[in-house]
CSV table of C-alpha atoms in Angstrom, one decimal:
chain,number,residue,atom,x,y,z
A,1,UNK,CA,182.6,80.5,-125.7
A,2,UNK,CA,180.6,81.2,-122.5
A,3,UNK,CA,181.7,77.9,-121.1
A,4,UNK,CA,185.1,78.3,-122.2
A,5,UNK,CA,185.5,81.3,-120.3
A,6,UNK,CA,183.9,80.1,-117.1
A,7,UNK,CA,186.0,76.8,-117.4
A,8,UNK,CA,189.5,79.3,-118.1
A,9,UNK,CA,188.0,81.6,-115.1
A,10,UNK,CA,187.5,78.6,-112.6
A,11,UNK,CA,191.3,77.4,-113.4
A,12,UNK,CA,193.0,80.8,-112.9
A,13,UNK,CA,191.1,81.2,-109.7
A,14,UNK,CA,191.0,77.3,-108.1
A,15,UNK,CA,193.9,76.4,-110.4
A,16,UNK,CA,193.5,72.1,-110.8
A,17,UNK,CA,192.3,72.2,-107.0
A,18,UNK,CA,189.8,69.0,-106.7
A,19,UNK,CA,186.6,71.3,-105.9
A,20,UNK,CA,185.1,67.9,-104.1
A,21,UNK,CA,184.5,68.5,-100.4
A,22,UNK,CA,184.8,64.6,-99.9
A,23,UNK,CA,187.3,62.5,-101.8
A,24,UNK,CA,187.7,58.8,-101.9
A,25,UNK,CA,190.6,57.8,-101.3
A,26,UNK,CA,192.9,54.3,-101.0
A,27,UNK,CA,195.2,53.7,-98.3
A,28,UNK,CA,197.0,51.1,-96.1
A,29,UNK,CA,195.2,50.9,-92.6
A,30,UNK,CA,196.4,52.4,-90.4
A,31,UNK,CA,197.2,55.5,-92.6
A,32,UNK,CA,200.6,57.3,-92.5
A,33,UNK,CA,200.1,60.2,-94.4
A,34,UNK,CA,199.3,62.5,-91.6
A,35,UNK,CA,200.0,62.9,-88.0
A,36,UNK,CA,197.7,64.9,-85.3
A,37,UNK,CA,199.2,66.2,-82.2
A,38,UNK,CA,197.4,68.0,-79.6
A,39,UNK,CA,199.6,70.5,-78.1
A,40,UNK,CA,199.6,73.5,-75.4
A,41,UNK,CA,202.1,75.2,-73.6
A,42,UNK,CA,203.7,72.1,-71.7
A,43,UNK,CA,201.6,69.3,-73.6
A,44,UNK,CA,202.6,68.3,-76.5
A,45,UNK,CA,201.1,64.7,-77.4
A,46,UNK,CA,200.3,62.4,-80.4
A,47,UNK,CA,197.5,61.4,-80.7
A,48,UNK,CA,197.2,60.4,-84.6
A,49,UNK,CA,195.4,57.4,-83.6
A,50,UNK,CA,193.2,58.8,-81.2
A,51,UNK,CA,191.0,61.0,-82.4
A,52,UNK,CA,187.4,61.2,-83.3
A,53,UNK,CA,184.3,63.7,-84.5
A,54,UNK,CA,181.8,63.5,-81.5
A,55,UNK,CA,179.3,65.7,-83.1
A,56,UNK,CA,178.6,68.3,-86.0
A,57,UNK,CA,176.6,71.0,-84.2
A,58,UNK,CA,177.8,72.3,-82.7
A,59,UNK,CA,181.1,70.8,-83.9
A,60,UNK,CA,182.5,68.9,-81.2
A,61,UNK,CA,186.4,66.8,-81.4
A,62,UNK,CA,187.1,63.9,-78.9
A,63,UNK,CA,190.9,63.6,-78.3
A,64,UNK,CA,191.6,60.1,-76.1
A,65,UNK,CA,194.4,60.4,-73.8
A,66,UNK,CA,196.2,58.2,-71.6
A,67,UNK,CA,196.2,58.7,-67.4
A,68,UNK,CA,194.2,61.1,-65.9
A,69,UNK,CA,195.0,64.5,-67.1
A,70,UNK,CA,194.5,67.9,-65.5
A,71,UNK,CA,191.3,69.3,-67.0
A,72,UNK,CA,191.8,72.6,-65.7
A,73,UNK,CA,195.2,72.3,-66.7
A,74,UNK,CA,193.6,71.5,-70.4
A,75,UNK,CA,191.7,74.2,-70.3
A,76,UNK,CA,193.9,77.2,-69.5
A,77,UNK,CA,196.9,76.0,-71.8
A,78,UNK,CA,194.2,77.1,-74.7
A,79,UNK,CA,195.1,73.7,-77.1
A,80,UNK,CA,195.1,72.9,-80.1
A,81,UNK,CA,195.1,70.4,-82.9
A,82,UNK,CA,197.6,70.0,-85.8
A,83,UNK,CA,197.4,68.1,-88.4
A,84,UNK,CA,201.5,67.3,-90.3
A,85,UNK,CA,202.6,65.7,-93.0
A,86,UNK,CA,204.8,63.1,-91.9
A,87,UNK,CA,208.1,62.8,-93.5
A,88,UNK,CA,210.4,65.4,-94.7
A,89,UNK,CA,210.3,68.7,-92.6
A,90,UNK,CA,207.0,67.5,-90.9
A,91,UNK,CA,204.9,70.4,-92.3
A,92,UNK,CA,201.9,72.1,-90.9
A,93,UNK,CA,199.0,71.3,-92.7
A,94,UNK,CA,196.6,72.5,-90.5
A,95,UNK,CA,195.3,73.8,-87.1
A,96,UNK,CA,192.2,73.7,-84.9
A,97,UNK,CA,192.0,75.7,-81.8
A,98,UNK,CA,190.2,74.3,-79.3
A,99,UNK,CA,187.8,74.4,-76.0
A,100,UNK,CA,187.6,71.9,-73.5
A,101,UNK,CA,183.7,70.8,-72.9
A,102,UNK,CA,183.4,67.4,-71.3
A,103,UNK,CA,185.7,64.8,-70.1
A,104,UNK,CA,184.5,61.0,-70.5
A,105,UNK,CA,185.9,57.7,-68.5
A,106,UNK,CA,186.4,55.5,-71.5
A,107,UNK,CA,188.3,51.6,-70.3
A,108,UNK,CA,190.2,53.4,-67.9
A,109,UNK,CA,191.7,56.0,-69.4
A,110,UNK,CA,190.1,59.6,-70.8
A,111,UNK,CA,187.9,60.8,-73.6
A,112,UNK,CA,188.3,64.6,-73.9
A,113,UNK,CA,185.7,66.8,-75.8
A,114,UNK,CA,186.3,69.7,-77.4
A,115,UNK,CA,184.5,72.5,-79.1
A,116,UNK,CA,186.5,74.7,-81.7
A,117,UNK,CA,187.8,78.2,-81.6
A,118,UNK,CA,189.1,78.8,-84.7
A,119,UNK,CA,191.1,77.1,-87.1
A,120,UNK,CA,194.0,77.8,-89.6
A,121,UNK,CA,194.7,75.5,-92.8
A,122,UNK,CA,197.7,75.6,-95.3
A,123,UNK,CA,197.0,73.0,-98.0
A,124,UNK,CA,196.9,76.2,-100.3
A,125,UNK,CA,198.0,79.4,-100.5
A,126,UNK,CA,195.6,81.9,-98.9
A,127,UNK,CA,194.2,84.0,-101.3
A,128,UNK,CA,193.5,80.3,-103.5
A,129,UNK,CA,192.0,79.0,-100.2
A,130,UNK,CA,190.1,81.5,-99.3
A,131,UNK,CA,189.0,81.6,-103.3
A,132,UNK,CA,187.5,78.0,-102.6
A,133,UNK,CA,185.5,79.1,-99.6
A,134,UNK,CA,183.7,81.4,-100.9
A,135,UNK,CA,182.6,78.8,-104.2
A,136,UNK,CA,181.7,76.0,-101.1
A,137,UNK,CA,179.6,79.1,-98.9
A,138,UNK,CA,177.5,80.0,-102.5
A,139,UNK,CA,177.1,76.3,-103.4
A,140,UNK,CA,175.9,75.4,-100.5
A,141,UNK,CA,173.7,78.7,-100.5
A,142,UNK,CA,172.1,77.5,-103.9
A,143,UNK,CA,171.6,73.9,-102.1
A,144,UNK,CA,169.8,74.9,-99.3
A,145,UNK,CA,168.7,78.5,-99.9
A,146,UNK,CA,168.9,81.3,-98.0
A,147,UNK,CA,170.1,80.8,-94.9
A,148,UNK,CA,167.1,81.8,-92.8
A,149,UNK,CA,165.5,79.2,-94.4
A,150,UNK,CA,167.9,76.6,-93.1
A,151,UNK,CA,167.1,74.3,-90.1
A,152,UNK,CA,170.6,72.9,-90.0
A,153,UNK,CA,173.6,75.0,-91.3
A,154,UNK,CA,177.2,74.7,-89.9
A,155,UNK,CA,178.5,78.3,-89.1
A,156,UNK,CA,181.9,79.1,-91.4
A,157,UNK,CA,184.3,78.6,-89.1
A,158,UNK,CA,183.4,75.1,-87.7
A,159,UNK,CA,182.1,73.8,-91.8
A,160,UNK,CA,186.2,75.2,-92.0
A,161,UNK,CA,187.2,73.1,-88.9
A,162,UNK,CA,185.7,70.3,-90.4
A,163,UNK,CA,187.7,70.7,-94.1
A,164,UNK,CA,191.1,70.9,-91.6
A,165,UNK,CA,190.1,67.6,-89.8
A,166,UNK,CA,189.8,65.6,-92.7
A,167,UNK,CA,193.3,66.4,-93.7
A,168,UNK,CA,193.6,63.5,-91.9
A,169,UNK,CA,193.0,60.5,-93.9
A,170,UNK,CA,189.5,59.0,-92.5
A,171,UNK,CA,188.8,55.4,-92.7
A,172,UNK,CA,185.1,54.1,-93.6
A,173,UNK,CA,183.9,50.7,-92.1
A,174,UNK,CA,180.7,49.1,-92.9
A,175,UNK,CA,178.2,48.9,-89.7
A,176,UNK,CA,176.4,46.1,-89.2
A,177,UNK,CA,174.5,45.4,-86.4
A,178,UNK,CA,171.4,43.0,-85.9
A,179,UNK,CA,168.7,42.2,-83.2
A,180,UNK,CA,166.3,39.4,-83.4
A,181,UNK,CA,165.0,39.8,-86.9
A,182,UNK,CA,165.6,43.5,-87.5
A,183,UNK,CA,169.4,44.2,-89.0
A,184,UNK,CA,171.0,46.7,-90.4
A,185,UNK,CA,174.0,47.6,-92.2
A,186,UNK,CA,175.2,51.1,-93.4
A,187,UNK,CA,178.8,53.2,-94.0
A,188,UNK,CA,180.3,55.4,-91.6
A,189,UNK,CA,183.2,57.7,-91.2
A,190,UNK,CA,182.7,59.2,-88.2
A,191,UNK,CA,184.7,56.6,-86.1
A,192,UNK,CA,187.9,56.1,-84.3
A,193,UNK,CA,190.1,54.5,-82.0
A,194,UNK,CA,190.2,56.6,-78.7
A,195,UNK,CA,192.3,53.8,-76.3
A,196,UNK,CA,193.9,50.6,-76.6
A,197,UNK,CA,191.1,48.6,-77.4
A,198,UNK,CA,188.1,51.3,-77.5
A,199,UNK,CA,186.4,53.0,-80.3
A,200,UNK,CA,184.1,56.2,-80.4
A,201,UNK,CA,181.3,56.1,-83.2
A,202,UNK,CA,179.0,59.0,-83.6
A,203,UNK,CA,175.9,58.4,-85.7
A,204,UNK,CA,173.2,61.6,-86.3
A,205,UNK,CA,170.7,61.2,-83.8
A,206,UNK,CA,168.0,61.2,-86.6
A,207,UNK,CA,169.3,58.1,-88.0
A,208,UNK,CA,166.9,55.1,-87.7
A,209,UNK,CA,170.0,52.6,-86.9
A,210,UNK,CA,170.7,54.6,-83.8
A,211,UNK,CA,167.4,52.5,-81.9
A,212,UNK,CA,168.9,49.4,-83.4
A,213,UNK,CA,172.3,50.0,-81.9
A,214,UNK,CA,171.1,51.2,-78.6
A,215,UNK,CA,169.0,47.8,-78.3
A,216,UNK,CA,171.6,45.5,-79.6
A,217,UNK,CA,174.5,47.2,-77.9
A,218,UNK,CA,176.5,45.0,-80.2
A,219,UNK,CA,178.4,45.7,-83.8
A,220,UNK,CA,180.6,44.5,-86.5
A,221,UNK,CA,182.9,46.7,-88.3
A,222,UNK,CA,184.4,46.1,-91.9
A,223,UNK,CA,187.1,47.8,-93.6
A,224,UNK,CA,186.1,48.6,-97.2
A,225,UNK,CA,187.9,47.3,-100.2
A,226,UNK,CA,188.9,50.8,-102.1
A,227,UNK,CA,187.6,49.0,-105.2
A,228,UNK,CA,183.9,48.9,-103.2
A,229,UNK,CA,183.7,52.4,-102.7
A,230,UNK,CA,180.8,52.7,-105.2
A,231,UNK,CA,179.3,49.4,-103.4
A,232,UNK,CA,179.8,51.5,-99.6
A,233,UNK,CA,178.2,54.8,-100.4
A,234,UNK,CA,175.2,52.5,-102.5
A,235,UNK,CA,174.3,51.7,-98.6
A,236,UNK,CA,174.5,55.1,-97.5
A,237,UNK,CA,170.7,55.2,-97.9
A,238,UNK,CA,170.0,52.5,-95.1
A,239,UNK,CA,170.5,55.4,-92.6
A,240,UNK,CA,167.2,56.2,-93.3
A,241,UNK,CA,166.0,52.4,-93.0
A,242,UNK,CA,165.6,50.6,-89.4
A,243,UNK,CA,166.1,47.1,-91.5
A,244,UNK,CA,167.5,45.8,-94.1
A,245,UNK,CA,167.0,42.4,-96.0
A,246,UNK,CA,170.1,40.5,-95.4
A,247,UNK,CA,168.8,38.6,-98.8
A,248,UNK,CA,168.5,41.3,-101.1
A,249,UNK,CA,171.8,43.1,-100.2
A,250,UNK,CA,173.7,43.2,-103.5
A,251,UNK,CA,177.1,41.5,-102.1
A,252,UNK,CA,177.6,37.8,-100.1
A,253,UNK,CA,177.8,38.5,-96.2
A,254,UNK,CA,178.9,36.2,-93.5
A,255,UNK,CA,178.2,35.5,-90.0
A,256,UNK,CA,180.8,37.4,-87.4
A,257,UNK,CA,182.8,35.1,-85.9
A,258,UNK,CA,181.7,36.5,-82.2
A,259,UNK,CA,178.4,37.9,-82.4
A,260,UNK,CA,176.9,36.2,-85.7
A,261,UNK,CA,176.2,39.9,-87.2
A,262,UNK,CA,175.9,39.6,-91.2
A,263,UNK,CA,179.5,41.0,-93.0
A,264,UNK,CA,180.3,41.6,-96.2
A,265,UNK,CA,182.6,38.3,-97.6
A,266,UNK,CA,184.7,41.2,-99.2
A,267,UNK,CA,186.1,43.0,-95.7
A,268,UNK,CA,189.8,43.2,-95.4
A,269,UNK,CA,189.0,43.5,-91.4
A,270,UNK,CA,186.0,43.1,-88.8
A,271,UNK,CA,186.3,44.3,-85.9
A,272,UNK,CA,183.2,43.0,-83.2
A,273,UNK,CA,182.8,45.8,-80.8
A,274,UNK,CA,180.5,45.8,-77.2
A,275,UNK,CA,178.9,48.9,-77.4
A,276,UNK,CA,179.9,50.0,-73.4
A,277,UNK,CA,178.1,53.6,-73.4
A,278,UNK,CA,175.9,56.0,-74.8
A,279,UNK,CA,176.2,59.7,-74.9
A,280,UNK,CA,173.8,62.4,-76.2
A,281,UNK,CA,176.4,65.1,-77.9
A,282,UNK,CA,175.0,68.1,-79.6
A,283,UNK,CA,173.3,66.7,-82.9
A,284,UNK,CA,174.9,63.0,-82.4
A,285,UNK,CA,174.8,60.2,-80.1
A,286,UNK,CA,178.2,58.7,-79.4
A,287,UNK,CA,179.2,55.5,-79.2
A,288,UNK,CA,181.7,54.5,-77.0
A,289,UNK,CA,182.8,50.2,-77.7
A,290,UNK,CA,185.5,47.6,-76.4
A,291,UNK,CA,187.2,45.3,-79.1
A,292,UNK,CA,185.9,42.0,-78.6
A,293,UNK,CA,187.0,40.2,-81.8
A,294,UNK,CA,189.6,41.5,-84.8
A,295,UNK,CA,189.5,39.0,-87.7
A,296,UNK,CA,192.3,39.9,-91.2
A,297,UNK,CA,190.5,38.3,-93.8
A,298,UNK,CA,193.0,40.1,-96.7
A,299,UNK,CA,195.4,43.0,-97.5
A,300,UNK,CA,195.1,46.1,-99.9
A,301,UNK,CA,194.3,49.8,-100.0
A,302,UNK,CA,191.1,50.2,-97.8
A,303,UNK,CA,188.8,53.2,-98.5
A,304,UNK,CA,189.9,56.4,-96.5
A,305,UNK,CA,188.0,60.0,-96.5
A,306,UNK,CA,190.1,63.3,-97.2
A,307,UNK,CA,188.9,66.9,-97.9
A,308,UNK,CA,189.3,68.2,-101.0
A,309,UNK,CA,191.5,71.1,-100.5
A,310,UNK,CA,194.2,68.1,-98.9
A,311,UNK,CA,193.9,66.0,-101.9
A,312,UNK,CA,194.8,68.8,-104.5
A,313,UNK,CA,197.7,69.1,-102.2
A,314,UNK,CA,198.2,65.2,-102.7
A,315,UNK,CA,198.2,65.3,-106.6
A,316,UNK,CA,200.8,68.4,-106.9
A,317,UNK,CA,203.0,66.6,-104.3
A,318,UNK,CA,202.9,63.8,-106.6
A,319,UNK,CA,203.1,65.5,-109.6
């Protein structure tokens, strides 16, 4: 009975809200669920396909933009991200205020970082919403324990942020990357196109595959089957590994056809990227590659990331 009332309790207050933080999802690359614009008063710019997580503490957004824009400009318009469902009446979703930090030359155009203000998100009504934020803040209390205790806890409002920026459907690629004898291969979500034929990867500067990169300079990119989800997050402990064993990986690989970096055989896409720049942001290192190669290998729903909260909002608008 005790269970039976908890289970009745957690439905009156979540309702049939998906309570998972991250949620696999499959989708068509590139996605065209959601669009992001930055806007401002006299800015007002897409930029769906050009946006990236630079860092998670302190919580930092890269926004790539074409020509060279005013940054004091940037910075007194006071913008902001927002996140719409495309279709219909082009709905708010969500909304992430933003600061303007740093500005990075990336293939002749911009990379802008920003640091968030606040944010605002709509998937649910409010008093549901705010229902769910409180159950994330006391499980992640009971996870890590009190938070003096902590050595690495996001503050409310950016963890918040970060549920608001993965309203936006999130692709996850395979890294591989090799040098000599040493290679490597690990999932990432963190990623994104930020010009024509540049990408932005931020890996946790704790990671042992960030020495790897930095010596290689050179990667391989796969798009993941949606039916290898359980495969992609089985690598998720190479992170903490500087090499792999090509041999004992539990899925065929094959050389790159640029670079000779070790693939899955099951990729829908690789991309080979030259890794052009390195930059130390907050508790990441950023990646900052040029497309050298782009290879289709097959078509189908590839694995995407979306927050929780978005995803309830997915099922009831397919219900």
């Amino acid at each position: 009975m005790v269970q039976q009332f908890k289970e009745a309790f957690r439905r009156v207050v979540f309702g049939s809200s998906n309570l998972h933080q991250q949620c696999a999802i499959g989708l068509r690359d590139p996605q065209s669920e959601v669009s992001v614009w930055l806007n401002g008063p006299g800015m007002c710019r897409d930029v769906t396909y050009r946006n990236v997580m630079a860092a998670a503490q302190p919580l930092t957004l890269g926004v790539g933009l074409e020509g060279k824009c005013d940054a004091a400009a940037i910075i007194r318009s006071r913008p902001s991200l927002e996140f719409r469902e495309r279709g219909g009446n082009n709905r708010l979703l969500g909304k992430i205020s933003l600061r303007l930090t740093d500005v990075i030359p990336v293939g002749g155009e911009r990379l802008y970082l920003f640091q968030v203000r606040n944010c605002r998100n709509y998937c649910l009504p409010r008093a549901r919403l705010w229902a769910h934020y409180l159950y994330y803040a006391y499980r992640r209390w009971r996870a890590c324990g009190r938070p003096a205790g902590s050595t690495y806890r996001m503050v409310a409002n950016e963890l918040h942020s970060v549920f608001v920026f993965y309203i936006c459907p999130r692709p996850v690629v395979l890294v591989s990357v090799s040098d000599g004898n040493l290679a490597n291969i690990f999932p990432m979500d963190l990623i994104g196109p930020v010009a024509p034929r540049h990408f932005a990867l931020a890996l946790h500067s704790t990671s042992t595959a960030v020495p790897l990169i930095e010596r290689s300079l050179k990667i391989a990119l796969s798009s993941v089957p949606v039916e290898q989800t359980a495969m992609a997050y089985q690598l998720g402990k190479n992170h903490k590994l500087s090499s792999v064993d090509g041999a004992h990986l539990p899925f065929a690989t094959t050389p790159s056809a640029t670079f000779g970096i070790p693939v899955p055989r099951f990729s829908l896409r690789v991309k080979e990227m030259q890794i052009e720049a390195v930059r130390a942001v907050g508790s990441h290192k950023l990646f900052l590659a040029n497309t050298v190669e782009v290879e289709d290998w097959a078509e189908g729903p590839q694995l995407f990331h979306v927050h929780g909260l978005y995803n309830a909002r997915r099922h009831q608008a397919q219900g």
